[in-house]
Structure formats: structure tokens, C-alpha cells
PDB file of C-alpha atoms in Angstrom:
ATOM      1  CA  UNK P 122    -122.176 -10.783 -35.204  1.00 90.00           C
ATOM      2  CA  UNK P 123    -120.063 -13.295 -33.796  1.00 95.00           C
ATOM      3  CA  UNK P 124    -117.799 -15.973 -35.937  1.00 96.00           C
ATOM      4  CA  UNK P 125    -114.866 -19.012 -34.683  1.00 97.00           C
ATOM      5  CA  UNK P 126    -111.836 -19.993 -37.050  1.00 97.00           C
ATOM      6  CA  UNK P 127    -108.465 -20.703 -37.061  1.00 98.00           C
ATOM      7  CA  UNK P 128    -106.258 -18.406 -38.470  1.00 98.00           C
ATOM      8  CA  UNK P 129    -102.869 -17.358 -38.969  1.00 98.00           C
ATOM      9  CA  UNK P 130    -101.108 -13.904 -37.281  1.00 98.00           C
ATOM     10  CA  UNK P 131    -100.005 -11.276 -39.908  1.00 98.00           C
ATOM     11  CA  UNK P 132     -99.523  -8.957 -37.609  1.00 97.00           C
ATOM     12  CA  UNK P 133    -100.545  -6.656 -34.439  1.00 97.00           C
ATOM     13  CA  UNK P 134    -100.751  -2.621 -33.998  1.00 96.00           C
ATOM     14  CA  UNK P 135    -100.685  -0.917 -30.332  1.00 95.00           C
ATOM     15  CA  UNK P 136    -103.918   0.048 -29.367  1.00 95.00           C
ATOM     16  CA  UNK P 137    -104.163   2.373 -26.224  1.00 92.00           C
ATOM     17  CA  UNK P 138    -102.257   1.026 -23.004  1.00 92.00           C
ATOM     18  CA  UNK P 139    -102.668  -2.754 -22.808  1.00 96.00           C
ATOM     19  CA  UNK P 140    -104.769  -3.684 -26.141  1.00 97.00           C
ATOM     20  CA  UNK P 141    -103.479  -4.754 -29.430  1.00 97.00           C
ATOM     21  CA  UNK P 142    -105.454  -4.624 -33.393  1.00 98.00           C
ATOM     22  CA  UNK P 143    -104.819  -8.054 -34.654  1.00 98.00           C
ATOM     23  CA  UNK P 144    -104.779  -9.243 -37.882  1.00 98.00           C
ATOM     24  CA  UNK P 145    -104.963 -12.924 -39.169  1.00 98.00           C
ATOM     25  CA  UNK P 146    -105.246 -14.726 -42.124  1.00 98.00           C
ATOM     26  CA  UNK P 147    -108.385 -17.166 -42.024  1.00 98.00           C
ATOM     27  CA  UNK P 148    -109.493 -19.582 -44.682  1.00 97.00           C
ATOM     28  CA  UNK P 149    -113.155 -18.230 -45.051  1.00 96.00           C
ATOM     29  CA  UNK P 150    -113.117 -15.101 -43.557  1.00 96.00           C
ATOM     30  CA  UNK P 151    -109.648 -14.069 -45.369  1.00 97.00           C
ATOM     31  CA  UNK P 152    -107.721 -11.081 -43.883  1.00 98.00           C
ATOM     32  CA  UNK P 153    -109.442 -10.096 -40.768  1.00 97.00           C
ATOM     33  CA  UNK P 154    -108.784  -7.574 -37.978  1.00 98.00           C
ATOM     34  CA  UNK P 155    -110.046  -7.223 -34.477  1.00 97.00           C
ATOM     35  CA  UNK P 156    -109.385  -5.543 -31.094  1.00 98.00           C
ATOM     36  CA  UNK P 157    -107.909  -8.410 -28.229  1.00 98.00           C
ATOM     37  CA  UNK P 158    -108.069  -6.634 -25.154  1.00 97.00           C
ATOM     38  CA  UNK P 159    -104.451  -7.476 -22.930  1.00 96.00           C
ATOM     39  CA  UNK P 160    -103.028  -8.532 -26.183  1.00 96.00           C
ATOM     40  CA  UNK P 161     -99.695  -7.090 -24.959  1.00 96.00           C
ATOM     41  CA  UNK P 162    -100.036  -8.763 -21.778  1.00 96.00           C
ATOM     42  CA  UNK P 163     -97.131 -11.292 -20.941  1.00 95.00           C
ATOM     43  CA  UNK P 164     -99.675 -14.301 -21.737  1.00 96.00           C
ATOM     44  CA  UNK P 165    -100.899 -12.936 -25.245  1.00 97.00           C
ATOM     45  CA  UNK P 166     -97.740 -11.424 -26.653  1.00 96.00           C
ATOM     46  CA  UNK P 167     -96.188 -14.763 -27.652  1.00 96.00           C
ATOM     47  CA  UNK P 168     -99.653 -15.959 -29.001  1.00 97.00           C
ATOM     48  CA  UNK P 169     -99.639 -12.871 -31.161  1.00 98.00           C
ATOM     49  CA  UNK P 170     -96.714 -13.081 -33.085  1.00 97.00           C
ATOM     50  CA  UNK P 171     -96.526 -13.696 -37.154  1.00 97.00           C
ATOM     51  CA  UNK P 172     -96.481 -16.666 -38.389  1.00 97.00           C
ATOM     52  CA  UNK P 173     -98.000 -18.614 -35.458  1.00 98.00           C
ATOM     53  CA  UNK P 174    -101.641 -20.180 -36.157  1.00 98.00           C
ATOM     54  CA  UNK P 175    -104.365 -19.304 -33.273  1.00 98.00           C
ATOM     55  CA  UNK P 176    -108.471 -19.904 -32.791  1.00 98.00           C
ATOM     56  CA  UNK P 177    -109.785 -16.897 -33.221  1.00 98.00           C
ATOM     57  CA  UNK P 178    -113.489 -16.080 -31.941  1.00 98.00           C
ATOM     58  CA  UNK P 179    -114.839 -12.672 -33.631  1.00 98.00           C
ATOM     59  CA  UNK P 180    -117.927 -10.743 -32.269  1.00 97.00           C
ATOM     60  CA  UNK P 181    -119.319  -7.226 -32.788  1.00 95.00           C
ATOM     61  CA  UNK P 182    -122.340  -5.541 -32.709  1.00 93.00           C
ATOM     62  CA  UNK P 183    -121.944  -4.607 -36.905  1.00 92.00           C
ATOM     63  CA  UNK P 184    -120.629  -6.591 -39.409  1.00 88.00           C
ATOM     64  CA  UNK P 185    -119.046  -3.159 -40.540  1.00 89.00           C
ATOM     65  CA  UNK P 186    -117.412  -2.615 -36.904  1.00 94.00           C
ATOM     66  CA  UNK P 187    -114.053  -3.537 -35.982  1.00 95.00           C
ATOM     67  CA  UNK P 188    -115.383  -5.714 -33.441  1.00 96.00           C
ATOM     68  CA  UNK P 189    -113.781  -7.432 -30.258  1.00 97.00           C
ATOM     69  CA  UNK P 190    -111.229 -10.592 -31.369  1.00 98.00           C
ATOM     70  CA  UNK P 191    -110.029 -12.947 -28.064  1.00 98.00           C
ATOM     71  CA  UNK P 192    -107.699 -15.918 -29.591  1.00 98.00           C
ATOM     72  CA  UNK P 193    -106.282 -19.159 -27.961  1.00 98.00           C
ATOM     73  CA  UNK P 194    -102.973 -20.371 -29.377  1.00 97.00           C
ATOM     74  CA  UNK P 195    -102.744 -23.727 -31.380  1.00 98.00           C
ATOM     75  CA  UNK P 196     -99.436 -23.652 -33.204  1.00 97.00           C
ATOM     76  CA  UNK P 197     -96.661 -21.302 -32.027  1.00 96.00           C
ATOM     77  CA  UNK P 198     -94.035 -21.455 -34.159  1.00 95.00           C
ATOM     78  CA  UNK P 199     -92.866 -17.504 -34.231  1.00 94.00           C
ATOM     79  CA  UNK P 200     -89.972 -18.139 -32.359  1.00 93.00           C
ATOM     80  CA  UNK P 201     -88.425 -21.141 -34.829  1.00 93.00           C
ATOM     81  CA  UNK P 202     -89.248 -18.685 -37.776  1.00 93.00           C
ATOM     82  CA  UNK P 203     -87.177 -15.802 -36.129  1.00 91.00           C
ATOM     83  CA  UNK P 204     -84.147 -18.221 -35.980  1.00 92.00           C
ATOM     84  CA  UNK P 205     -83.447 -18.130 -39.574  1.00 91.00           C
ATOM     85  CA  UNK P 206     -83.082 -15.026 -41.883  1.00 93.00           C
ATOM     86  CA  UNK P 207     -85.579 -16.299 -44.290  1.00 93.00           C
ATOM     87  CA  UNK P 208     -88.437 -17.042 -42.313  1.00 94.00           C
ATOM     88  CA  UNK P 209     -88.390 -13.696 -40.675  1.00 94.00           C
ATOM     89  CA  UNK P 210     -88.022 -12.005 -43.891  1.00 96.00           C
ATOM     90  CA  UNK P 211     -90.717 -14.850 -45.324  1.00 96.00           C
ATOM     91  CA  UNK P 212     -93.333 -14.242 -42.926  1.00 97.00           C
ATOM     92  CA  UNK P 213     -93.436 -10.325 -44.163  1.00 97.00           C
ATOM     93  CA  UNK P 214     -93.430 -10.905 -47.354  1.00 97.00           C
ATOM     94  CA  UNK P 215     -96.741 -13.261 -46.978  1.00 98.00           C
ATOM     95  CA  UNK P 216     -98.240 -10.789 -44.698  1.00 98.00           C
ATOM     96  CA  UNK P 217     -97.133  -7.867 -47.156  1.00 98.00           C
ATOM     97  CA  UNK P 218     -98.444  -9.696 -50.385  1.00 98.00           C
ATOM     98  CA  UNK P 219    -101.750 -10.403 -48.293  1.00 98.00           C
ATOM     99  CA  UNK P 220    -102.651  -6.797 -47.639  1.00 98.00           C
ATOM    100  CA  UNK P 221    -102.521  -6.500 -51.391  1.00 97.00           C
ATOM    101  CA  UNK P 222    -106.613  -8.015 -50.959  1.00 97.00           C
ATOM    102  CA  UNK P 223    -109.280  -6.723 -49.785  1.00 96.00           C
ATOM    103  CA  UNK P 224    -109.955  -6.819 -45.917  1.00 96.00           C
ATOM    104  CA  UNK P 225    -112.342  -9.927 -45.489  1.00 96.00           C
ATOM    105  CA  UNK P 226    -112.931 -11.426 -48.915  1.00 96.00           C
ATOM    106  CA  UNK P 227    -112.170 -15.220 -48.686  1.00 97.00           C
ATOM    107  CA  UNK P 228    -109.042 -16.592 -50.678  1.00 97.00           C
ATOM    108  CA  UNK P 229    -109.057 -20.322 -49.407  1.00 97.00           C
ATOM    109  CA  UNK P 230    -106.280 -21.411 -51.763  1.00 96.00           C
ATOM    110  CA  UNK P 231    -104.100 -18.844 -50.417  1.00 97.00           C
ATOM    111  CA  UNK P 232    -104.955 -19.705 -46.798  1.00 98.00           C
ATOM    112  CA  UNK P 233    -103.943 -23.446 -47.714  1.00 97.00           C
ATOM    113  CA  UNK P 234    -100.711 -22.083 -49.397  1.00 96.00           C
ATOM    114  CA  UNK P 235     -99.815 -19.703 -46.450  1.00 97.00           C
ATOM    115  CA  UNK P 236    -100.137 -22.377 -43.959  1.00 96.00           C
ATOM    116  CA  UNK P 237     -98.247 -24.628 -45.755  1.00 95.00           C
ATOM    117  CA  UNK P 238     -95.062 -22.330 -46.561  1.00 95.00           C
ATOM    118  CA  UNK P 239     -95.090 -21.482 -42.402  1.00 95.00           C
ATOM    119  CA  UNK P 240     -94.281 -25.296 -42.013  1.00 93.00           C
ATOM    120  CA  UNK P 241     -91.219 -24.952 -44.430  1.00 91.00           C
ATOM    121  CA  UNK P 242     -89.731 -21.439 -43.782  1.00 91.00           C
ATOM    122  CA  UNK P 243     -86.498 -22.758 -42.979  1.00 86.00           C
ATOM    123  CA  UNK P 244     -84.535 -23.733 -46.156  1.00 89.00           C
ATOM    124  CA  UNK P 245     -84.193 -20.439 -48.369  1.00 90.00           C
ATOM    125  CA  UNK P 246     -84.892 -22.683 -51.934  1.00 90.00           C
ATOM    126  CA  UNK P 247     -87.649 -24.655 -50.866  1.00 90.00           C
ATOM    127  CA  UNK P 248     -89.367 -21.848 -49.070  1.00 92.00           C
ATOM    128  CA  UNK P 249     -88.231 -19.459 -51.715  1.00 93.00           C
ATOM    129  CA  UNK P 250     -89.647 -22.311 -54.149  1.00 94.00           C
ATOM    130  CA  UNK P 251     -93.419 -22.066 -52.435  1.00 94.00           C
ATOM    131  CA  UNK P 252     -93.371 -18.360 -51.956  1.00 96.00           C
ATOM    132  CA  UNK P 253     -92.694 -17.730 -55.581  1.00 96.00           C
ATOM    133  CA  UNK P 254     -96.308 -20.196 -56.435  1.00 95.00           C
ATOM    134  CA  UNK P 255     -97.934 -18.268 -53.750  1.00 97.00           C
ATOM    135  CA  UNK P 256     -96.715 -14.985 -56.035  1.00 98.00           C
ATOM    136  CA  UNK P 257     -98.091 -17.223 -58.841  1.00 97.00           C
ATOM    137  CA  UNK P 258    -101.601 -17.601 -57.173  1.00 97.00           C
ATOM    138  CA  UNK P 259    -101.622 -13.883 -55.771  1.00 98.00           C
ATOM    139  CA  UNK P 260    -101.639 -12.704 -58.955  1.00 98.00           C
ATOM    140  CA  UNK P 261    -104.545 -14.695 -60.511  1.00 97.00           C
ATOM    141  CA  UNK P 262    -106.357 -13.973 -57.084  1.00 97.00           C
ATOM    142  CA  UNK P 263    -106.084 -10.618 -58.098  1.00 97.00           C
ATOM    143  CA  UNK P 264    -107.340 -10.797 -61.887  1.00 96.00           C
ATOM    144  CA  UNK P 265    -103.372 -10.849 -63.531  1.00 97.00           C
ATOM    145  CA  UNK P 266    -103.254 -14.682 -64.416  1.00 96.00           C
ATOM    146  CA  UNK P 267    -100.414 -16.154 -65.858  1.00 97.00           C
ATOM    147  CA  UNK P 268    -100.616 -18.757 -68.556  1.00 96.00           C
ATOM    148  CA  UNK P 269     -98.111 -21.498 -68.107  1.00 95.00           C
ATOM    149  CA  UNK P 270     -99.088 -24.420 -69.524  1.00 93.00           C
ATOM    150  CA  UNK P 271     -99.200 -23.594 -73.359  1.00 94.00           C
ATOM    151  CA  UNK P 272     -97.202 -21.553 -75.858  1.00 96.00           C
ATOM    152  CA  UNK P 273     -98.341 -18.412 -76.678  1.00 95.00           C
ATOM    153  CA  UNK P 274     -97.214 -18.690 -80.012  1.00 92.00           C
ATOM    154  CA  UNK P 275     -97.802 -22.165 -81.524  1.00 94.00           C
ATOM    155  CA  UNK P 276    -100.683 -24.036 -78.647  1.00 94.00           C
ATOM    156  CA  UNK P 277     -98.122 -26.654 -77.921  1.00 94.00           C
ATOM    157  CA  UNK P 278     -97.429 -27.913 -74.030  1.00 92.00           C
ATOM    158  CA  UNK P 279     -93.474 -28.689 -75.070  1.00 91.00           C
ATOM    159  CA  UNK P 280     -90.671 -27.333 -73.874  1.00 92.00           C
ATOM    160  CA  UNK P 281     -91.808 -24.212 -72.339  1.00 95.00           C
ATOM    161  CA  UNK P 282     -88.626 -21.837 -71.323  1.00 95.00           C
ATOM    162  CA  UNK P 283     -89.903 -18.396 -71.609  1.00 96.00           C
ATOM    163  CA  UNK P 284     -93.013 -16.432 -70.537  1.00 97.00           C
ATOM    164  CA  UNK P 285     -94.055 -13.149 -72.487  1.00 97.00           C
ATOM    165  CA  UNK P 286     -93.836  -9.923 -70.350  1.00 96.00           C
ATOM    166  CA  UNK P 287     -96.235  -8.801 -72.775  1.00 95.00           C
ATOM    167  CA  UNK P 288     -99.335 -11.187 -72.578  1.00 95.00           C
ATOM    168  CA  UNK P 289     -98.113 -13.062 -69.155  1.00 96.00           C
ATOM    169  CA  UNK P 290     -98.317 -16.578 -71.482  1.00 97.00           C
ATOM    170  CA  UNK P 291     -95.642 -19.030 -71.658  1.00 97.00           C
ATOM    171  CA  UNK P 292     -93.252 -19.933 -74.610  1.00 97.00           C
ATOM    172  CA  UNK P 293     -91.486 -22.616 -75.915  1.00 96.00           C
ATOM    173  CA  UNK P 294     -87.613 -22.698 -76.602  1.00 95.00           C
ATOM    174  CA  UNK P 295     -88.415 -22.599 -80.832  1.00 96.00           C
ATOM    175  CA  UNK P 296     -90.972 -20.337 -80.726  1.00 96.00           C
ATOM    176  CA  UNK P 297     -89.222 -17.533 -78.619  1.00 95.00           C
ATOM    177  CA  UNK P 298     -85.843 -18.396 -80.053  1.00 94.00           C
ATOM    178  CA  UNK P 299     -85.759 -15.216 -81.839  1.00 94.00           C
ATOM    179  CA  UNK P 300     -86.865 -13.209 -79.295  1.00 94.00           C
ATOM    180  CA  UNK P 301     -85.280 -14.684 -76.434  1.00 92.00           C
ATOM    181  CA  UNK P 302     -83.382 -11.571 -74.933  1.00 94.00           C
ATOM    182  CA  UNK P 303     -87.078 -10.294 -74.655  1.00 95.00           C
ATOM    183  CA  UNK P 304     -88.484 -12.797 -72.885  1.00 97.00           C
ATOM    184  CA  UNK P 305     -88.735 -13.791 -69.377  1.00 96.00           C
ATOM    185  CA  UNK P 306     -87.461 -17.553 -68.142  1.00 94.00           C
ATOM    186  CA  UNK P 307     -89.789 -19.963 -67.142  1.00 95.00           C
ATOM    187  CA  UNK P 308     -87.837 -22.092 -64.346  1.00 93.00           C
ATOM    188  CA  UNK P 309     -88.225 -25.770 -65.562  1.00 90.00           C
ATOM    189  CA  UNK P 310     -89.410 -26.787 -61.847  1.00 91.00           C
ATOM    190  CA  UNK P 311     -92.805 -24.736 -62.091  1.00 91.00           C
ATOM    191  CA  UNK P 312     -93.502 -26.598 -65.452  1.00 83.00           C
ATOM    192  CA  UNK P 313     -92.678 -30.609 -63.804  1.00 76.00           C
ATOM    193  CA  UNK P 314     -91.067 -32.670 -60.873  1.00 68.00           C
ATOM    194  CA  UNK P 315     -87.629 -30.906 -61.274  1.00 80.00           C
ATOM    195  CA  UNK P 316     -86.301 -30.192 -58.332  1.00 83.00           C
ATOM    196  CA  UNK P 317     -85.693 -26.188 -57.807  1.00 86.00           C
ATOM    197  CA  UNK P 318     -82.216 -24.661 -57.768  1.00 85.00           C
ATOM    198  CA  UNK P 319     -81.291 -21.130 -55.914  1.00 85.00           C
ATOM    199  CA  UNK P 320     -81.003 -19.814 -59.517  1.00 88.00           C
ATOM    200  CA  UNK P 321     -84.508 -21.230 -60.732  1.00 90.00           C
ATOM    201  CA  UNK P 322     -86.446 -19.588 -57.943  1.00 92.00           C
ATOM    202  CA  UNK P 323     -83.998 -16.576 -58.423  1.00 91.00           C
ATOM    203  CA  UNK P 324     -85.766 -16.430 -62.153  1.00 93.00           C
ATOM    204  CA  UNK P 325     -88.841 -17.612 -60.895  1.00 95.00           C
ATOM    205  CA  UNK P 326     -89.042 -14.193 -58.704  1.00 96.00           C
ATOM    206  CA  UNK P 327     -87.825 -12.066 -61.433  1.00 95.00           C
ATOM    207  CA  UNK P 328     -90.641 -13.088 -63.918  1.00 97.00           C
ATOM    208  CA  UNK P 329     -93.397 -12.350 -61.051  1.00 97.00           C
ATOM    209  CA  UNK P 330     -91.838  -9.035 -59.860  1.00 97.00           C
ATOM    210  CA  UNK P 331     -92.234  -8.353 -63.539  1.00 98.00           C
ATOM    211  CA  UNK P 332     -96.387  -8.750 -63.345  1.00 98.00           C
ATOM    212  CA  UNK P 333     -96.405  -7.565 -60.242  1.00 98.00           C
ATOM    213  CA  UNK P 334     -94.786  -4.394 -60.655  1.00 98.00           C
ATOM    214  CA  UNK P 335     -96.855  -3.917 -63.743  1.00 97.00           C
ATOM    215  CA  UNK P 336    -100.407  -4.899 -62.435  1.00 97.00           C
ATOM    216  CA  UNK P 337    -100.140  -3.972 -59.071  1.00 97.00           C
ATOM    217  CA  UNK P 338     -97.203  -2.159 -57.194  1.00 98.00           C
ATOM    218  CA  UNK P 339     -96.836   0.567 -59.722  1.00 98.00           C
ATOM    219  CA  UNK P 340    -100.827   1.233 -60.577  1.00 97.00           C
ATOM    220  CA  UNK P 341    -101.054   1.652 -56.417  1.00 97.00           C
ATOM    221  CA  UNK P 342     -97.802   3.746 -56.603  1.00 98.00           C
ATOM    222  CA  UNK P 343     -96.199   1.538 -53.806  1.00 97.00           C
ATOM    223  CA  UNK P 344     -92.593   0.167 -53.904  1.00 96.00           C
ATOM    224  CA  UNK P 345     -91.364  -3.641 -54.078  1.00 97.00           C
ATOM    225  CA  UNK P 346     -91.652  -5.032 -50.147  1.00 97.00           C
ATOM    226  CA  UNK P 347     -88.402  -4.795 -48.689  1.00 97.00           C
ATOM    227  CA  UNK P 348     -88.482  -8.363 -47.210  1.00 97.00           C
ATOM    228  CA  UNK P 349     -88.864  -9.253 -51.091  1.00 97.00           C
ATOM    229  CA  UNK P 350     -85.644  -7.639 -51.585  1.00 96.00           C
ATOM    230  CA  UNK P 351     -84.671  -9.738 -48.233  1.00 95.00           C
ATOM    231  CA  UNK P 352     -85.872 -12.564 -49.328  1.00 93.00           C
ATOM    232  CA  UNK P 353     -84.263 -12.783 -52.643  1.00 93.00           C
ATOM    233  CA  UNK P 354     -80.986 -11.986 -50.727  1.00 93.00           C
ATOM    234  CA  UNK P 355     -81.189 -14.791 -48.698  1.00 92.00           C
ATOM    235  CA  UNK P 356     -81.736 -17.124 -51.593  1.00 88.00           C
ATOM    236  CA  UNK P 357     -78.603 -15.542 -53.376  1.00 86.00           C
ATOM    237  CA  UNK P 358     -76.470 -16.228 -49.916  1.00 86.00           C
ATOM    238  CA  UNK P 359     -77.640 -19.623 -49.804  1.00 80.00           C
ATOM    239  CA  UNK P 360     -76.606 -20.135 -53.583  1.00 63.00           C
ATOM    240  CA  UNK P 361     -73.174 -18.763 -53.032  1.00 50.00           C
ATOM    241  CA  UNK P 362     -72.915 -21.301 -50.030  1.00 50.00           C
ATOM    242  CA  UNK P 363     -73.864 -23.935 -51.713  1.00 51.00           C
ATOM    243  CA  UNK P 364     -71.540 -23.201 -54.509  1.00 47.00           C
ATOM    244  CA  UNK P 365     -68.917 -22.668 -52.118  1.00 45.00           C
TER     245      UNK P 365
END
């Protein structure tokens, strides 16, 4: 079994003395380990860091196996994501949110997603802005779709301000006006070309950590990432400086 792709590092384990398991994010194969031999060697260790994007060549005897994984670097940018708070803290979250899926199965619009938000982890709104769609995505990749584009209550596509923790459907500003203190906000950007505040992706994230706490982290009795919680605190310190 043998396959060739580029993919982006998640992350690396220690394996014995020298070797390293690495995983990477691939556009057909989707989250994919393998065993590089000297992967903590001065010449691989750089290569292998998250966030950077690397040819990976795959080969084992079983599909089933582990298997053997050698990779050649083609975009290293670890070290510029490390420079700012929120593209350390971004890069786990991604990673973290990716080992929600299966080991293997294919998500090609969340490989396109991932490898554009590693291009723009540097501004905490923007990249907050993309992570919070890739949330969006994740959790129709998973089977909890949200419905944005029309009112729960009356069909319309107007003025759409609130989403239903109940059905996960949006809902316009007359519609949910009576029920508003029960609903969650529906950040205008995700609906046009506004551009996003820190406060908008601030809601944004609070209406998926709703879903996802429902649908996923609770059922699987595991807690909210902590570079989530970093994230989010980055995009709060970034409002208070701007407002400063």
C-alpha cells in the first residue's frame, strides 16, 4: 500500500529513541498518521511542526497498518505562526476540532478551509472570522448542520439576527422578537459582505460552542479545547485594543 499527497502537520508523538508518529491533514486521505523514522533528527524536527504543509509519501504492507510515512517540506511556516498568540493557539484548535473525525475519511472542504486559515493566522478577527466557518463546516461534516439562510419561523431570507438553539435554523429580527433572550445571534458578517468585528466573531463562537457542546463535546464526555478558550481570549484582547 503505498500513497503521495500534500498535507498539513497536526501534530507528532515520540516514538522510541529517534522516530516520531506523525499526523497530517490531507485533502483525500483526511487525517492520517504514520511512523517517519529520524523525525526528531535536527533536519526533520522543523519540517514536523503544526501548521507547516509537507509531501507526504505513505507505504505499508496493510491498509489497516500504521505504515512507514517519510515527508519533504514545501511550506514551513511554524515558526511565523508561533510569533503571535493566536496562531499558536489557532493551529490547536484546527488540529483539536480535526480529531473530532474519523482517522482517514476524506473531508476536502475542510482541507481547503484549513489551508487557507494557516495563510491568515495572524490577525485575531480575521483568523477568528475563518475559524468560526470552519466550526460552521465541522459541524455539518459531522451530521449537526446549521440552517442559515432562511427563517425558521416564516421561510423568508430577510433580516436574519438569531439562530434557534433548539432546531440549529436561523431567525429573523420579527419573527424571534418575542423570544429574543432565547435565541442565539447570528453575526450579520456570516449572512453578507459585512466586514467582521471582534464582537461578531465573539457571537459567532458562542452560537457554535452552543451545537457543539450539544452534538458533540458533551455526548463524547470531553471538555471545550483549551486553545478555544485561548482563542476566544485573544480575540477579546484584540477588541479591548482596538477600543483602546
Amino acid at each position: 500500500m503505498e500513497w503521495r499527497e500534500e498535507g498539513i502537520v497536526l501534530g507528532v508523538r515520540r516514538q522510541g529513541e529517534t522516530s516520531v508518529v506523525a499526523e497530517v491533514m490531507t485533502r483525500s486521505r483526511g487525517r492520517h498518521l504514520g511512523l517517519v523514522r529520524g523525525g526528531r533528527s535536527r533536519r526533520l524536527q522543523p519540517v514536523l511542526q503544526p501548521g507547516n504543509t509537507v509531501d507526504a509519501t505513505w507505504r505499508a504492507r496493510l491498509d489497516e497498518h500504521l505504515g512507514f510515512m517519510t515527508v519533504e517540506p514545501v511550506t514551513l511556516r511554524a515558526a511565523r505562526l508561533m510569533e503571535s498568540a493566536v496562531g499558536l493557539y489557532g493551529i490547536q484548535l484546527l488540529a483539536a476540532h480535526l480529531r473530532l473525525l474519523p482517522e482517514r475519511d476524506a473531508h476536502p472542504r475542510l482541507f481547503d478551509t484549513l489551508a487557507l486559515i494557516v495563510e491568515h493566522l495572524d490577525d485575531p478577527v480575521a483568523a477568528g472570522s475563518l475559524i468560526l466557518r470552519f466550526e460552521i463546516a465541522l459541524l455539518e461534516e459531522l451530521g449537526f448542520g446549521l440552517d442559515l439562510e432562511t427563517c425558521a419561523a416564516t421561510g423568508g431570507r430577510d433580516d436574519l439576527v438569531y439562530v434557534s438553539p433548539k432546531s440549529g435554523r436561523a431567525v429573523s429580527r420579527d419573527a424571534g422578537e418575542p423570544w429574543r433572550d432565547r435565541l442565539l445571534p447570528l453575526p450579520a458578517f456570516l449572512k453578507g459582505d459585512v466586514a467582521p468585528g471582534s464582537a461578531d466573531v465573539a457571537e459567532g463562537f458562542r452560537m457554535t460552542g452552543f451545537f457543539l457542546a450539544r452534538h458533540v463535546w458533551e455526548p463524547r464526555a470531553i471538555k471545550e479545547p483549551d486553545s478555544r478558550v485561548g482563542t476566544l481570549g485573544v480575540i477579546a484582547r484584540a477588541k479591548v485594543s482596538a477600543e483602546g
